[in-house]
Amino acid sequence: WNAPKDVQEPKVHEWIQTLDVKEGETVDWSHFDVAILGVPLSRSSISASAASENPDAIRRAWKYFTTYNMEEDVDLTALKVVDLGDVRQHVTDIPACHRHIQEAMVAMRTHHPHTLPLVIGGDHSITAMLVKGWKEAHPDERIGILQLDTHFDLRSLEDNGPSNGTPIRNLIESGTIRGEDVYNIGLHGFFNAKSLKVYADEVGVHYVTLKEARKKGVAQVVQDALQQLSQKVDTIYLTVDMDVLDISVGPGAPAATPGGMRTDELFEAVLLAGACPKVKAMDLVCLDPYRDVEQATVKAGVHVMLSFLTGLVKRKNA
Amino acid sequence: WNAPKDVQEPKVHEWIQTLDVKEGETVDWSHFDVAILGVPLSRSSISASAASENPDAIRRAWKYFTTYNMEEDVDLTALKVVDLGDVRQHVTDIPACHRHIQEAMVAMRTHHPHTLPLVIGGDHSITAMLVKGWKEAHPDERIGILQLDTHFDLRSLEDNGPSNGTPIRNLIESGTIRGEDVYNIGLHGFFNAKSLKVYADEVGVHYVTLKEARKKGVAQVVQDALQQLSQKVDTIYLTVDMDVLDISVGPGAPAATPGGMRTDELFEAVLLAGACPKVKAMDLVCLDPYRDVEQATVKAGVHVMLSFLTGLVKRKNA
Amino acid sequence: WNAPKDVQEPKVHEWIQTLDVKEGETVDWSHFDVAILGVPLSRSSISASAASENPDAIRRAWKYFTTYNMEEDVDLTALKVVDLGDVRQHVTDIPACHRHIQEAMVAMRTHHPHTLPLVIGGDHSITAMLVKGWKEAHPDERIGILQLDTHFDLRSLEDNGPSNGTPIRNLIESGTIRGEDVYNIGLHGFFNAKSLKVYADEVGVHYVTLKEARKKGVAQVVQDALQQLSQKVDTIYLTVDMDVLDISVGPGAPAATPGGMRTDELFEAVLLAGACPKVKAMDLVCLDPYRDVEQATVKAGVHVMLSFLTGLVKRKNA
Amino acid sequence: WNAPKDVQEPKVHEWIQTLDVKEGETVDWSHFDVAILGVPLSRSSISASAASENPDAIRRAWKYFTTYNMEEDVDLTALKVVDLGDVRQHVTDIPACHRHIQEAMVAMRTHHPHTLPLVIGGDHSITAMLVKGWKEAHPDERIGILQLDTHFDLRSLEDNGPSNGTPIRNLIESGTIRGEDVYNIGLHGFFNAKSLKVYADEVGVHYVTLKEARKKGVAQVVQDALQQLSQKVDTIYLTVDMDVLDISVGPGAPAATPGGMRTDELFEAVLLAGACPKVKAMDLVCLDPYRDVEQATVKAGVHVMLSFLTGLVKRKNA
Amino acid sequence: WNAPKDVQEPKVHEWIQTLDVKEGETVDWSHFDVAILGVPLSRSSISASAASENPDAIRRAWKYFTTYNMEEDVDLTALKVVDLGDVRQHVTDIPACHRHIQEAMVAMRTHHPHTLPLVIGGDHSITAMLVKGWKEAHPDERIGILQLDTHFDLRSLEDNGPSNGTPIRNLIESGTIRGEDVYNIGLHGFFNAKSLKVYADEVGVHYVTLKEARKKGVAQVVQDALQQLSQKVDTIYLTVDMDVLDISVGPGAPAATPGGMRTDELFEAVLLAGACPKVKAMDLVCLDPYRDVEQATVKAGVHVMLSFLTGLVKRKNA
Amino acid sequence: WNAPKDVQEPKVHEWIQTLDVKEGETVDWSHFDVAILGVPLSRSSISASAASENPDAIRRAWKYFTTYNMEEDVDLTALKVVDLGDVRQHVTDIPACHRHIQEAMVAMRTHHPHTLPLVIGGDHSITAMLVKGWKEAHPDERIGILQLDTHFDLRSLEDNGPSNGTPIRNLIESGTIRGEDVYNIGLHGFFNAKSLKVYADEVGVHYVTLKEARKKGVAQVVQDALQQLSQKVDTIYLTVDMDVLDISVGPGAPAATPGGMRTDELFEAVLLAGACPKVKAMDLVCLDPYRDVEQATVKAGVHVMLSFLTGLVKRKNA
Ligand SMILES: [Ca+2]
Ligand SMILES: [Ca+2]
Ligand SMILES: [Ca+2]
Ligand SMILES: [Ca+2]
Ligand SMILES: [Ca+2]
Ligand SMILES: [Ca+2]
Ligand SMILES: [Ca+2]
Ligand SMILES: [Ca+2]
Ligand SMILES: [Ca+2]
Ligand SMILES: [Ca+2]
Ligand SMILES: [Ca+2]
Ligand SMILES: [Ca+2]
């Protein structure tokens, strides 16, 4: 039967290392450029969601990908990436779940600050906790957000607590970030209450709808946002809500709808973000593998992650 | 448990009113800009179809939509819309079904002529009855048709009676409309017999295939058709056959195929029609929710309807 | 179009009344034999579940059922049944959700104690809250449980809080019920840790595995349990975990497995419970309509509910 | 590439002959024991149905079956069977469809009265036309019906015309058959209005619910019905509504529900009917292949047909 | 994040050990009662099949099972089980695949003859290779086969080579086993050519159809077969073709049909085999996880395996 | 019932002739412009695939297409096309399968060299055999390849023999073609090992990634490749791997991924190839109809074939 062998040209699962620390050992974190962290929390979603199953679905799917990006002629093995496993969640205590997520980010920023956190959710509520964790570890930094989403995520926390409809408002109201440092690209359709737009305008959130973005090209609009953010913040946090995709290419994102982004637009957007030096963390959220069709959305999720890492290699080579 | 409350920012189902007339009451029709009418008939389809289930599927799905169109910054609550329910159908008497549909249109044009009828089918055979009803109510009007479809719908009534392959021919042969007042946009692929094209040319039907339309842009081609029609007819009737969509975005339209229209093209087309003052009625047909995948087509159907209404708001504001 | 008419032979949705209380009105509760209450909570499930969507799925599906039980020659219209809607849930505060559920039961037992509560979950964690609510309203009663389930639901609350794996233990440890007053029928396969059986034996829980039950007949075993409980308790609470069904007939119950109960066995079991005078409340839990196949499980859920009510009519006529 | 060869042990499609009559030729009908006729009509269904696609689905599926019945040690090649193709249907003229069906039966009874018609529907409305055709061809015969169904099919024709809910009433009211010559086996659940039972009792229809039938065994109850009918009628017509099956084994029968018949019960029932000398025609209706799961229902449909033919071989050998 | 912990009550994946031999280490095989071996070969199937994906599907699914069999009060941790991984397969050289499978069995019988091989296929062609491997390792033994299958698997090797239709004939013709030492239980329907039955009779194969078996009870018939085999052979090899199951409970077995075995019948049958001292190896074949519905068949496959092991514990305790 | 009639405007299945040669007859091959050949082989795929079922799926689907290409105003009946059926395959002897495929091409080139072979696979391994067959029949020709694919198909034959990952390398290493005569268009994503690109560069294979191609337009890049090839080779062989499509439009191509080609791009590309005089054969491979969604990929496959033939008509008319 199969003996493991020395792999010359690895698949993604043969390249990403898994942390398996034995009692008393010390990990040499200096190795790692990127740390992947799963956050299997979706009981904080407004609608029923199994996005909690996404980290494992992504891990199972990435074995179908090589490390070589054909279109960019980039080999991801130039990076050292470690998979830290999942943040522990609780079945009935959502505040504890959120606390663990924030603590996990603090721990990462403390023990290995040179590794870039790449977080796989989970629902969008986790972004608030992750950015708060970053702020806790780096209290003096000004943090900007590049958000690719069908929604503002600016709902009031008074309605349902820190659910997946609220992370950006949560961050603004808690003083973690400024409204003007949020750039949302991809809004479309009839999926945001008008009052949220009014609020967005009040707090200065920048946004470009998908229709508007396509006039210039989505890539150009993303590039502009990165440039503007780079001039004013210390750290850009990229958050990708998979429901920004059109429902035909993202059927597994519960809130995806007709009229959304194409995958080639999304892949290019995150590649640009990966190449931007100020982008220091990313997450990918709201992908429910139980509702996927032929794994199309899960595979798109892996592709998003690998496109970001492609940008990161380009950044290092630049 | 949930007490109903006064809704500030309604979802579509909280905004569209349902008519519930008590014995002896009179309805003040002057309120309403638009009247939605379901036509659950699909036993007149050539192929087996559950498009009869579409009006209810659309109604169940529209609760996931807000009234605010993010990309156009338009709030649909500027319109008063009433859902009249469904035209009664008969299980085995198709001529009676068709008669009821025509009568329903006559009734609407008689009792509340200032409300725009927005009809949700059903299969495409209903369009002939609806336009005939319009003509019966307004015998002196010249009526034009803007048809978004993969097919001509010019088959002979001698083959199968007034089925879903015949509405346009039915209208031309009955003298309800002139061939030259039909503009069909979206034809593609191998789905029309050549003799139908010959017939179309003979009677002067205008048509632009999808490939041709994309050279100018679908929006521009639609705009041109609306302009030409506006100069010669009194009323433009918009009919949207959902099988004009590509099968990947319209899997629930039984005759959708690879190589069809994108949803962003379709949404823009109907928005332009909604904004055109001569467009006074629309229908949406041939959507079978039983064959849909993750409700993608039903949601696209709702979006078509709301995009049209967005255009209508723009028309009023113009 | 369709005018509502006086229905002679109602479908279930035409027979079950919906409560719609206007400001200042008083409801005459003396009308109602049974009150249906939805509990759309599943974020307390150990595994991802959309059982929260079940109350509405059940309501949409019951319109396909008449009120006449052919096999028993019983017409359910002999009962007055009211649908109270859903207990309000919170997106991120699970303890609040649980509190509302308990309060809802207390309210029902206080304002209309002669109506039998029939609760549609939701996951199994809700049973603990509902029985606690009963106990709060009737502190002197001794309460027994008839549980149809693949699982004991005796997990420790220390692991994950009051999740769907714990309701029976929760009730025993809180002193709400005695272990000896629990009768679990339907356990099978490899889905309970041995320590839970040891615990069950220690606290005196009665149980009969499916294989054992089939030797006598499931119906006989249920009848025996009802008889034994009737002799010692004041109130029997029936709880039906839909995962007791075989996966082929209950694909929408996330924990259903091969080797489970048949639907005819389950329908007969709940009919017997409905006919037993000491059975004063029931719930139906752990049905996730998003994972259902051709609505088979949702329809089975409706059938369970109607079979129970058939028994109730028989009880009244006895 | 594949040359056709002389088949020693045929699959079903290699054994059933297809009629392909050339101009001027005469068919020697004396060859044939059984004639299969497709009736692709389902636009007369109350609910949307693609049972019209069933004849072809059955034909495509039967190539997976051999002619040898392992459990009965019977080889169907003892019979000569011809597939006559489909009765021509019209898209919008349902009365014409019904007329063609009746005429097809008359033609079969006239041109080759010794061949047994085996009809594949289509919805249940066709049974009325087929039995009327039989009566037209054999006006002096007394005809009995053995119906396996979840429903009475006794709805009034005044509601919806001759739909799939009415065939038995249609036959009784038209004087084609007597109520007392109808034996319905398999009724269950909440799917018949009580008034239909009252009507059934008034006109003397015999029926045994599934629960009742299982006490004696479904096979015994079928045998008893065949015996009683054989003593009073000239011809027994067997009609199998596939929705008599449980939804888990008949997901493709639109009205199948939990609590229905098992396939082994149904196969045995039709085998017994096939073996009974008075059974001279059968149909199989209400199977919608578009809603099937892994072709389970279509394969069950083929099995029903072949089980009936197995009985027919036994009859010939008896 | 999750630290691995000492598991008190393991799930199946925490109990089954995985072999991970380092260079130069020696494995102490005396530990192991059972060795699981995956055989991911299905390109030898007559029909297209992804049964090659089954070993991994089974492994992913068994983490949902505990080791405690509730109905038998048996804990599988009484056994030591090791998962050896998969036999290496070749993409285009089927004879090499078959050779590797036979060699794997020889290796197991040579290096750790006291461990019972439990093989997860793959298609049924592998059984011939596995039994030949046993014979090669134990040339003096007389080997009997207990086969649970819808088919004889007695097709001639001259047609298609050693495909999945031939294993039993392959073994008989090669002199590995005698026809009289084969006991096939579960044949049903129209899925075996009559000539195969004739051949079976000629070579003395014993068989009981499902209908016949149910008269006595499947369990009793299996017990009888085990007893008869035990009196004449040294080793009984159990082979479970998952297509013996009814299509409603085994949708993922490509050749499963209506009218097959229930899961409770199958689980009891393999439990009895597990308890029989002469049963020294088993395999489970013809399960294609790509065609499964809600994982029902894969879970049934795991249950078959665990039921067999339950019997093995009983055997040890007897 | 339906009498066959003289078809004026045929559907594709009424236009394509089927060869049915009687003993002793001679076929007049001079009739035929194109010969369709099915190659139902997919057991040589690296991953489990039912692409063997594709030729029949394509044949069943083409009856939904007319012969009239609306967008090009071309009627395919200008061509005479014959369907030769399938090359016979063996269940367990893959080298024999490959041999038969090569022989089939030799036979076609020998008996009717003026008919263009249009081959429907099957997996991509068949392309090597087909091109070798061409070379065997025309040893002096220089053959070029236009390959539309997500992959290079340049894997070493030493790994898995002549599998679907190797056809282009197989052809180069066997001296059948030169590396410089291969033009691959459509590579994208993370699905080719870097070493394959290195090998491609070494042997001079031309390739344009999808991202690169879209800058000029896919059509232009295809046109350029055809022009370059036309100047140096005698025959261009077009091979279309359906996994070049995006997974949303080609869900039935097992290796399709997010980020692939649109159908309109692919249809235009093959139309251009069809119009190019040097293109003398084509194949279409790696389409697994069992994994398709609403037949989208199979219908795209038919469209590819018909678009190619549209080009062929244009070529003849040029
Ligand atoms: Ca979102
Ligand atoms: Ca979001
Ligand atoms: Ca159309
Ligand atoms: Ca149309
Ligand atoms: Ca349970
Ligand atoms: Ca439970
Ligand atoms: Ca019926
Ligand atoms: Ca029925
Ligand atoms: Ca088998
Ligand atoms: Ca077998
Ligand atoms: Ca490929
Ligand atoms: Ca390829």
PDB file of N, CA and C in Angstrom, chain E residues 282-306:
ATOM      1  N   MET E 282     -13.809 -10.538   5.135  1.00  0.00           N
ATOM      2  CA  MET E 282     -15.016 -10.011   4.493  1.00  0.00           C
ATOM      3  C   MET E 282     -14.634  -8.876   3.553  1.00  0.00           C
ATOM      4  N   ASP E 283     -15.486  -8.641   2.575  1.00  0.00           N
ATOM      5  CA  ASP E 283     -15.354  -7.407   1.810  1.00  0.00           C
ATOM      6  C   ASP E 283     -16.728  -6.781   1.599  1.00  0.00           C
ATOM      7  N   LEU E 284     -16.702  -5.521   1.210  1.00  0.00           N
ATOM      8  CA  LEU E 284     -17.904  -4.711   0.987  1.00  0.00           C
ATOM      9  C   LEU E 284     -17.649  -3.957  -0.308  1.00  0.00           C
ATOM     10  N   VAL E 285     -18.493  -4.181  -1.315  1.00  0.00           N
ATOM     11  CA  VAL E 285     -18.169  -3.662  -2.653  1.00  0.00           C
ATOM     12  C   VAL E 285     -19.345  -2.961  -3.336  1.00  0.00           C
ATOM     13  N   CYS E 286     -19.021  -2.286  -4.458  1.00  0.00           N
ATOM     14  CA  CYS E 286     -20.021  -1.700  -5.371  1.00  0.00           C
ATOM     15  C   CYS E 286     -20.841  -0.589  -4.740  1.00  0.00           C
ATOM     16  N   LEU E 287     -20.170   0.317  -4.032  1.00  0.00           N
ATOM     17  CA  LEU E 287     -20.820   1.484  -3.460  1.00  0.00           C
ATOM     18  C   LEU E 287     -20.173   2.718  -4.075  1.00  0.00           C
ATOM     19  N   ASP E 288     -20.941   3.493  -4.818  1.00  0.00           N
ATOM     20  CA  ASP E 288     -20.416   4.670  -5.524  1.00  0.00           C
ATOM     21  C   ASP E 288     -20.872   5.921  -4.783  1.00  0.00           C
ATOM     22  N   PRO E 289     -20.001   6.529  -3.991  1.00  0.00           N
ATOM     23  CA  PRO E 289     -20.444   7.666  -3.158  1.00  0.00           C
ATOM     24  C   PRO E 289     -20.882   8.881  -3.973  1.00  0.00           C
ATOM     25  N   TYR E 290     -20.460   8.964  -5.252  1.00  0.00           N
ATOM     26  CA  TYR E 290     -20.870  10.120  -6.060  1.00  0.00           C
ATOM     27  C   TYR E 290     -22.361  10.090  -6.361  1.00  0.00           C
ATOM     28  N   ARG E 291     -22.979   8.938  -6.288  1.00  0.00           N
ATOM     29  CA  ARG E 291     -24.390   8.837  -6.625  1.00  0.00           C
ATOM     30  C   ARG E 291     -25.257   8.725  -5.373  1.00  0.00           C
ATOM     31  N   ASP E 292     -24.638   8.901  -4.235  1.00  0.00           N
ATOM     32  CA  ASP E 292     -25.376   8.721  -2.990  1.00  0.00           C
ATOM     33  C   ASP E 292     -26.295   9.914  -2.737  1.00  0.00           C
ATOM     34  N   VAL E 293     -27.300   9.701  -1.894  1.00  0.00           N
ATOM     35  CA  VAL E 293     -28.247  10.744  -1.508  1.00  0.00           C
ATOM     36  C   VAL E 293     -28.126  10.945  -0.002  1.00  0.00           C
ATOM     37  N   GLU E 294     -27.735  12.146   0.414  1.00  0.00           N
ATOM     38  CA  GLU E 294     -27.588  12.447   1.847  1.00  0.00           C
ATOM     39  C   GLU E 294     -26.699  11.420   2.555  1.00  0.00           C
ATOM     40  N   GLN E 295     -25.743  10.823   1.820  1.00  0.00           N
ATOM     41  CA  GLN E 295     -24.794   9.861   2.396  1.00  0.00           C
ATOM     42  C   GLN E 295     -25.445   8.618   2.969  1.00  0.00           C
ATOM     43  N   ALA E 296     -26.678   8.331   2.596  1.00  0.00           N
ATOM     44  CA  ALA E 296     -27.393   7.200   3.190  1.00  0.00           C
ATOM     45  C   ALA E 296     -26.667   5.874   2.947  1.00  0.00           C
ATOM     46  N   THR E 297     -26.148   5.682   1.749  1.00  0.00           N
ATOM     47  CA  THR E 297     -25.534   4.391   1.424  1.00  0.00           C
ATOM     48  C   THR E 297     -24.165   4.261   2.074  1.00  0.00           C
ATOM     49  N   VAL E 298     -23.420   5.354   2.080  1.00  0.00           N
ATOM     50  CA  VAL E 298     -22.108   5.304   2.724  1.00  0.00           C
ATOM     51  C   VAL E 298     -22.277   5.020   4.218  1.00  0.00           C
ATOM     52  N   LYS E 299     -23.247   5.650   4.840  1.00  0.00           N
ATOM     53  CA  LYS E 299     -23.484   5.378   6.259  1.00  0.00           C
ATOM     54  C   LYS E 299     -23.940   3.927   6.454  1.00  0.00           C
ATOM     55  N   ALA E 300     -24.748   3.414   5.538  1.00  0.00           N
ATOM     56  CA  ALA E 300     -25.136   2.008   5.623  1.00  0.00           C
ATOM     57  C   ALA E 300     -23.902   1.117   5.493  1.00  0.00           C
ATOM     58  N   GLY E 301     -22.957   1.520   4.634  1.00  0.00           N
ATOM     59  CA  GLY E 301     -21.720   0.756   4.481  1.00  0.00           C
ATOM     60  C   GLY E 301     -20.927   0.711   5.781  1.00  0.00           C
ATOM     61  N   VAL E 302     -20.804   1.853   6.441  1.00  0.00           N
ATOM     62  CA  VAL E 302     -20.109   1.864   7.733  1.00  0.00           C
ATOM     63  C   VAL E 302     -20.834   0.952   8.725  1.00  0.00           C
ATOM     64  N   HIS E 303     -22.149   1.013   8.703  1.00  0.00           N
ATOM     65  CA  HIS E 303     -22.944   0.223   9.642  1.00  0.00           C
ATOM     66  C   HIS E 303     -22.752  -1.271   9.377  1.00  0.00           C
ATOM     67  N   VAL E 304     -22.666  -1.656   8.114  1.00  0.00           N
ATOM     68  CA  VAL E 304     -22.394  -3.053   7.770  1.00  0.00           C
ATOM     69  C   VAL E 304     -21.085  -3.491   8.398  1.00  0.00           C
ATOM     70  N   MET E 305     -20.076  -2.675   8.213  1.00  0.00           N
ATOM     71  CA  MET E 305     -18.749  -2.989   8.746  1.00  0.00           C
ATOM     72  C   MET E 305     -18.788  -3.119  10.268  1.00  0.00           C
ATOM     73  N   LEU E 306     -19.453  -2.178  10.929  1.00  0.00           N
ATOM     74  CA  LEU E 306     -19.496  -2.192  12.399  1.00  0.00           C
ATOM     75  C   LEU E 306     -20.388  -3.318  12.913  1.00  0.00           C
TER      76      LEU E 306
END
